[in-house]
Amino acid sequence: MTRDDDGTSVESTAVGDEPATGDANGRAPSRRSLLGWGGAGLALGAVAAGGTAVALRPGSDGRPAVPDDTLGAAVPFHGTHQAGIATAVQDRLHFAAFDVTTDDRAELIALLKAWTKAAARMTAGAAVGEGAVGGLAEAPPDDTGEALGLPPSRLTLTFGVGPTLFEKDGTDRFGLKGRRPEALIDLPRFPGDNLDRKRSGGDLCVQACADDPQVAVHAIRNLARIGFGRIAIRWSQLGFGKTSSTTPEAQTPRNMMGFKDGTRNISGTDTAALDKHVWVGGRDGPDWMAGGSYLVARRIRMHIETWDRTSLKEQEDIFGRDKGEGAPVGEKRERDEPNLKAMLPTAHVRLAHPDTNGGARILRRGYSFTDGTDGLGRLDAGLFFLAYQRDVRNGFIPIQQSLARDDVLNEYIQHVGSGIFAVPPGVRDKNDWWGRELFGRSA
Amino acid sequence: MRALRSSVVTAIAVAASLTAVAGCAEKNDSKGGGKGAIEVTASDTACELSTKEFPAGHVRLAVENKGSKVTEVYVYAPGDRIVTERENIGPGTSVEITAEIKPGAYEIACKPGMKGDGIRQKVTATGKGATAERDPKLDAAVAAYRKYVQRQADETLPRAEKFARAVKAGDVEAAKQAYAVSRVGWERTEPVAESFGDIDPKVDVREDGLSDGQKWTGWHKLEKALWESEKISDEDAALADRLIADLKDWQKRVGTAEITPTSMANGAKELLDEVATGKVTGEEERYSHTDLLDFQANVEGAKKAYELLRPVASKNDPELAKELDKQFAAIEKRLDKHRDSDSADGFVSYDTVGKGARKELSDGVNALAEPLSKLAAAVVTTK
């Protein structure tokens, strides 16, 4: 939930370790150039690479003043870390977890290469393969076409591998068992969990974030299509209205409970905090994960109707912050230092705070979801929680243990889906591919 | 990966546009045929023509059966599509057949004893817009597929008649046993049957697929009566007769269907689409739950089309052929998991197949149908 992991506020620095060119392979025509705008998309991609923080500097009215011409820009695909973690959080999400259906290691590798190639193209705003139009009349086009004419929309595709890729039902499926990171643990059962198997787990995951939902959905749809026969979608989740910001200078977004969420989230430009809490270090264990991160995904259902019948005072007491400004109990401004002792011992913010959890901090980029109604006339809505951390064992787990046990918010929420994934480091260049280091030299 | 368009594509496009309209066969009492007709002299061992080249347009065939067996005469377009035909030409009789024939290559066949492929002669209708050459391997594939399609219709009739007899006899149990099996030939070749437009809505429509004012007829109406009400009304008995009449219509017309290598390839994909949208969900056989047999029949029909196109496809796109071989084998294996030798249709009832297993089947269909959608491109392109 609104896991308000407070921490020291740090000066922003530009994301400096990403290459300045987002164009992945061979300068295929971008969706933009199909519109006749020539290389504008590529040029903007380069601007965005200089620092996404620049694009989201707040205006005088407190709202992010995003220059129109950067809204649709491309986020560089290649770099030390995968895009979509420290990247300024986009507005929309399509997250998908996949089962690998082939037993053939070579086929899996071929798929990851094909996926990487398609991902590089899509994030640059280009169509998959030979495009959506202009191919053989007798055959379905390589690209499904619904993103044709749309700008790159800051699409990022972030790839991860789940524990079952290394071992499933006691079987070492791809010869990877010995390469499983210790930190990629099977999550313990937390009190109150009501996990649906069909919305949990997965051998692989791809997180697609974009400012346009159509672009995010297009990306997952095309990756699934490329993969049919080797992978199958296990479950997926659409999200809207980011609930955490990695750009603390922008206005803090609100979750479905109406509360500001992510006031003290780790900034995407705070390299010191990212190195300390998010990126896996060279000595952390296995080499192939250095520069990567660990992702926990939780589908958290909110009991919206009962929450809406809760008094304002109770709502604010539950969180430990006020609803309008977002100020901690007893303080005036959202960003004032919280006095934890002034809050209820069971207040959400107090329990989630690093001081309560041995300094544990995570980078959150969750989204709200609303999947219609649940058949009982209740809104099937909540938070799709996504958190990145250097080690889940001293990131999500201690925080969630503290929350699951005592958080008074639990009366209004339930964790119904869960996944954990190792997110490898970034794809370095056009010869590199998702998971190459994992599969080692034999690939 | 994707190869260049070859002239074959154009050839197919031209062939497809050259729809020769089957003319009506007219009896001509005047012996020897009318003036300007192509004389066809049929015997038990020969099929002689007065000319093998004639101007396209309104063409008349004056047929004389000099043999001892009843014969029939066909005019085939490439791929064995029937342009026109006349059956039951008795020994010593003469008939005249007429047809509108567009420029191109054809075959005229006499079939003494009304069996087999017949004694064939190649002929040419001359004129503007002659058909470009098509890969003979593809013509052979189309001809073989047409034969398969005809055999499915031929074999369906007796099975459907058995089903209809049980319905009319009011024997619910026997009708249930015969139901699913009677549909197999249809399900194997449905895209061809659907190409006629009028037969499918009569024999295979589901209640939710009815349009305003359309009377519900065909297999699924009887399915509902048998499994839901378990009673057969007089109206149902009449519908059983109607089903047989409609299936006979199908049997008779299926040889005239426009079939091209592309339509075969895309038809195979459409069969998998049928599985993906109707069978995997259990909608198709919602009363009898015999979806798995339909599923298998759809896969078999798709596989047949693929196997016939495979020699060309594997040359143009060996990777695709390899993938399709693999995925056909995989889906068969998945289906095998649900076999039940004790049931009338050989499979477990689909309502006993759990969500997890249904998803497995659905994943298998996606795994096969996605590469199958690329088959058409592989048969019209060359490296």
CSV table of C-alpha atoms in Angstrom, one decimal, chain B residues 19-24 81-85 98-100 256:
chain,number,residue,atom,x,y,z
B,19,THR,CA,-14.0,-17.5,-61.6
B,20,ALA,CA,-15.4,-19.6,-64.3
B,21,VAL,CA,-19.1,-19.7,-63.9
B,22,ALA,CA,-20.6,-23.1,-64.0
B,23,GLY,CA,-23.2,-23.2,-66.7
B,24,CYS,CA,-26.3,-25.4,-66.7
B,81,ARG,CA,-12.1,-27.1,-59.2
B,82,ILE,CA,-15.2,-28.2,-61.0
B,83,VAL,CA,-16.3,-25.7,-63.6
B,84,THR,CA,-19.1,-27.9,-64.8
B,85,GLU,CA,-20.0,-31.5,-64.7
B,98,THR,CA,-22.6,-25.7,-71.5
B,99,ALA,CA,-20.4,-23.4,-69.4
B,100,GLU,CA,-19.0,-19.9,-69.3
B,256,THR,CA,-17.0,-26.3,-57.1
